[in-house]
Amino acid sequence: MTSLEFTSQVQKISLTLRPAAMNLTRDADDAKDLVQETLLKALLNKDKFKAGTNLKAWLYTIMRNTFINNYNKITKRSSNIDSTEYFQYFNTDQNYITHNGATSDFVVRDINEAIAGLGTDYRTPFMMYYIGYKYMEIAEKLQIPIGTVKNRIHIARKELKSALQVYAPVGASAADASEVVED
């Protein structure tokens, strides 16, 4: 297909792109811009178009991908994380403030005792996951199904939450804590 034929066919199909662009953008000006950008990309990349391929589908794919990329750029640029609420509660819970080494020693000891209190079937996959192994790696090393690995880690977490309920934030119940830590 020659460049002239390609450009001619793209121009004919460009009229059908506008309604689809309106569906994506919901704004007439943005739809015009999207169609224009789609046509520009198509003409710049005409060498990548293979004869016999559906040109209309190719153009729609370019338009959809362009819209998605633009949308992602806009949302990344405009998404600001409001950290004021986080900093408002930062270090205000007396359960987590350590005034001397003794308190942290008690916490570490309690955590180690809770982990030691787990059955070997639960402790081993939990500790492997904790140090960074992926579920599949744990399953291969322990030669057990991946579903079993996930279940044992889940049960270990529940038992640890129950054993360490003393350290839960003030006013939080066991149900609240389990919702936060669940996968």
Coordinates of C-alpha atoms in Angstrom, one line a residue:
M1 CA 0.0 0.0 0.0
T2 CA 1.4 3.4 -1.0
S3 CA 1.6 6.3 1.4
L4 CA -1.1 8.1 -0.6
E5 CA -3.5 5.1 -0.4
F6 CA -2.8 4.7 3.3
T7 CA -3.4 8.5 4.0
S8 CA -6.6 8.4 1.9
Q9 CA -8.0 5.4 3.8
V10 CA -7.1 6.9 7.2
Q11 CA -8.9 10.1 6.2
K12 CA -12.1 8.1 5.3
I13 CA -12.0 6.2 8.6
S14 CA -11.2 9.3 10.7
L15 CA -14.8 10.4 10.5
T16 CA -15.9 7.2 12.4
L17 CA -13.3 7.8 15.1
R18 CA -15.0 10.9 16.6
P19 CA -18.0 9.1 18.2
A20 CA -15.7 6.6 19.8
A21 CA -13.5 9.4 21.1
M22 CA -16.6 11.1 22.5
N23 CA -17.4 7.9 24.4
L24 CA -14.0 7.8 25.9
T25 CA -13.5 11.4 26.8
R26 CA -17.0 12.7 27.3
D27 CA -15.9 16.1 26.1
A28 CA -16.0 17.5 22.5
D29 CA -12.7 19.3 22.7
D30 CA -10.9 16.4 24.2
A31 CA -12.5 14.1 21.6
K32 CA -11.1 16.3 18.8
D33 CA -7.7 16.3 20.4
L34 CA -7.8 12.5 20.8
V35 CA -8.7 11.9 17.2
Q36 CA -6.1 14.3 16.0
E37 CA -3.4 12.6 18.2
T38 CA -4.6 9.2 16.9
L39 CA -4.3 10.3 13.3
L40 CA -0.8 11.8 13.9
K41 CA 0.4 8.6 15.5
A42 CA -1.1 6.5 12.7
L43 CA 0.6 8.6 10.0
L44 CA 3.9 8.6 11.8
N45 CA 3.8 4.8 12.2
K46 CA 2.3 3.9 8.9
D47 CA 5.3 1.6 8.3
K48 CA 4.2 -0.5 11.2
F49 CA 0.8 -1.2 9.6
K50 CA 0.7 -4.5 7.8
A51 CA -1.3 -4.8 4.6
G52 CA -4.3 -7.0 5.0
T53 CA -4.8 -5.9 8.6
N54 CA -8.1 -4.2 9.5
L55 CA -7.1 -0.5 9.4
K56 CA -10.1 0.7 11.3
A57 CA -9.4 -1.7 14.2
W58 CA -5.7 -0.6 14.1
L59 CA -6.8 3.1 14.4
Y60 CA -9.2 2.3 17.2
T61 CA -6.5 0.5 19.1
I62 CA -4.1 3.5 18.7
M63 CA -6.9 5.8 20.0
R64 CA -7.8 3.6 23.0
N65 CA -4.1 3.2 24.0
T66 CA -3.5 6.9 23.5
F67 CA -6.5 7.7 25.7
I68 CA -5.4 5.3 28.4
N69 CA -1.8 6.7 28.4
N70 CA -3.1 10.3 28.6
Y71 CA -5.5 9.3 31.4
N72 CA -2.7 7.6 33.4
K73 CA -0.5 10.7 33.0
I74 CA -3.3 13.0 34.2
T75 CA -4.2 10.9 37.2
K76 CA -0.5 10.4 38.2
R77 CA 0.1 14.1 37.9
S78 CA -3.0 15.2 39.8
S79 CA -3.0 12.5 42.5
N80 CA -1.6 14.1 45.6
I81 CA -1.3 12.1 48.8
D82 CA -2.8 13.9 51.7
S83 CA -0.5 13.0 54.5
T84 CA -1.9 15.4 57.1
E85 CA -4.1 12.8 58.6
Y86 CA -1.2 10.4 58.8
F87 CA 1.0 12.9 60.5
Q88 CA -1.7 13.9 62.9
Y89 CA -1.8 10.4 64.4
F90 CA 1.9 9.8 64.0
N91 CA 3.5 8.7 67.3
T92 CA 0.4 9.5 69.3
D93 CA -0.5 6.0 70.4
Q94 CA 1.1 5.4 73.8
N95 CA 1.3 1.6 73.0
Y96 CA 3.9 2.2 70.4
I97 CA 6.0 4.9 72.0
T98 CA 9.2 3.6 73.6
H99 CA 10.6 5.7 76.4
N100 CA 13.3 3.3 77.2
G101 CA 14.8 0.0 75.9
A102 CA 12.9 -2.1 78.4
T103 CA 9.5 -1.6 76.7
S104 CA 10.8 -2.5 73.3
D105 CA 12.5 -5.6 74.8
F106 CA 9.2 -6.7 76.2
V107 CA 7.5 -6.2 72.8
V108 CA 10.2 -8.1 70.9
R109 CA 10.2 -10.9 73.5
D110 CA 6.4 -11.2 73.2
I111 CA 6.5 -11.3 69.4
N112 CA 9.2 -14.0 69.5
E113 CA 7.3 -16.0 72.0
A114 CA 4.1 -15.7 69.9
I115 CA 6.0 -16.9 66.8
A116 CA 7.6 -19.7 68.8
G117 CA 4.2 -20.7 70.0
L118 CA 3.0 -21.4 66.4
G119 CA 3.1 -25.0 65.2
T120 CA 6.0 -25.9 63.0
D121 CA 3.6 -26.4 60.0
Y122 CA 2.5 -22.7 60.4
R123 CA 5.7 -21.1 61.7
T124 CA 8.0 -22.4 58.8
P125 CA 5.9 -21.0 55.9
F126 CA 5.2 -17.8 57.8
M127 CA 8.8 -17.1 58.6
M128 CA 9.8 -17.9 55.0
Y129 CA 7.2 -15.4 53.8
Y130 CA 8.3 -12.9 56.4
I131 CA 11.9 -12.9 55.2
G132 CA 10.9 -12.4 51.6
Y133 CA 10.1 -15.7 49.9
K134 CA 7.2 -15.7 47.5
Y135 CA 4.3 -18.2 47.9
M136 CA 5.5 -20.3 44.9
E137 CA 9.0 -20.5 46.3
I138 CA 7.8 -21.6 49.7
A139 CA 5.6 -24.2 48.1
E140 CA 8.5 -25.6 46.1
K141 CA 10.9 -25.6 49.0
L142 CA 8.4 -27.3 51.4
Q143 CA 7.0 -29.5 48.6
I144 CA 3.4 -28.6 49.5
P145 CA 0.6 -27.0 47.3
I146 CA 0.6 -23.2 47.0
G147 CA -3.0 -23.2 48.5
T148 CA -1.7 -24.9 51.6
V149 CA 1.1 -22.4 51.9
K150 CA -1.4 -19.5 51.7
N151 CA -3.7 -21.1 54.2
R152 CA -1.0 -21.8 56.7
I153 CA 0.4 -18.2 56.5
H154 CA -3.2 -16.9 56.9
I155 CA -3.7 -19.1 60.0
A156 CA -0.3 -18.1 61.4
R157 CA -1.3 -14.4 61.0
K158 CA -4.6 -15.0 62.8
E159 CA -2.9 -16.7 65.7
L160 CA -0.2 -14.0 66.0
K161 CA -2.9 -11.3 66.0
S162 CA -4.7 -13.1 68.7
A163 CA -1.6 -13.6 70.8
L164 CA -0.5 -10.0 70.3
Q165 CA -3.9 -8.3 70.8
V166 CA -2.3 -6.4 73.7
Y167 CA -0.4 -4.3 71.2
A168 CA -3.4 -3.5 69.0
P169 CA -4.2 0.3 68.8
V170 CA -6.5 1.5 71.6
G171 CA -10.1 1.1 70.5
A172 CA -9.4 -1.4 67.8
S173 CA -11.0 -4.8 68.1
A174 CA -9.5 -8.1 66.8
A175 CA -11.9 -7.9 63.8
D176 CA -10.6 -4.5 62.9
A177 CA -7.0 -5.7 63.1
S178 CA -7.7 -8.7 61.0
E179 CA -9.2 -6.6 58.2
V180 CA -6.1 -4.4 58.0
V181 CA -3.5 -7.2 57.8
E182 CA -5.4 -9.6 55.5
D183 CA -4.2 -10.1 51.9

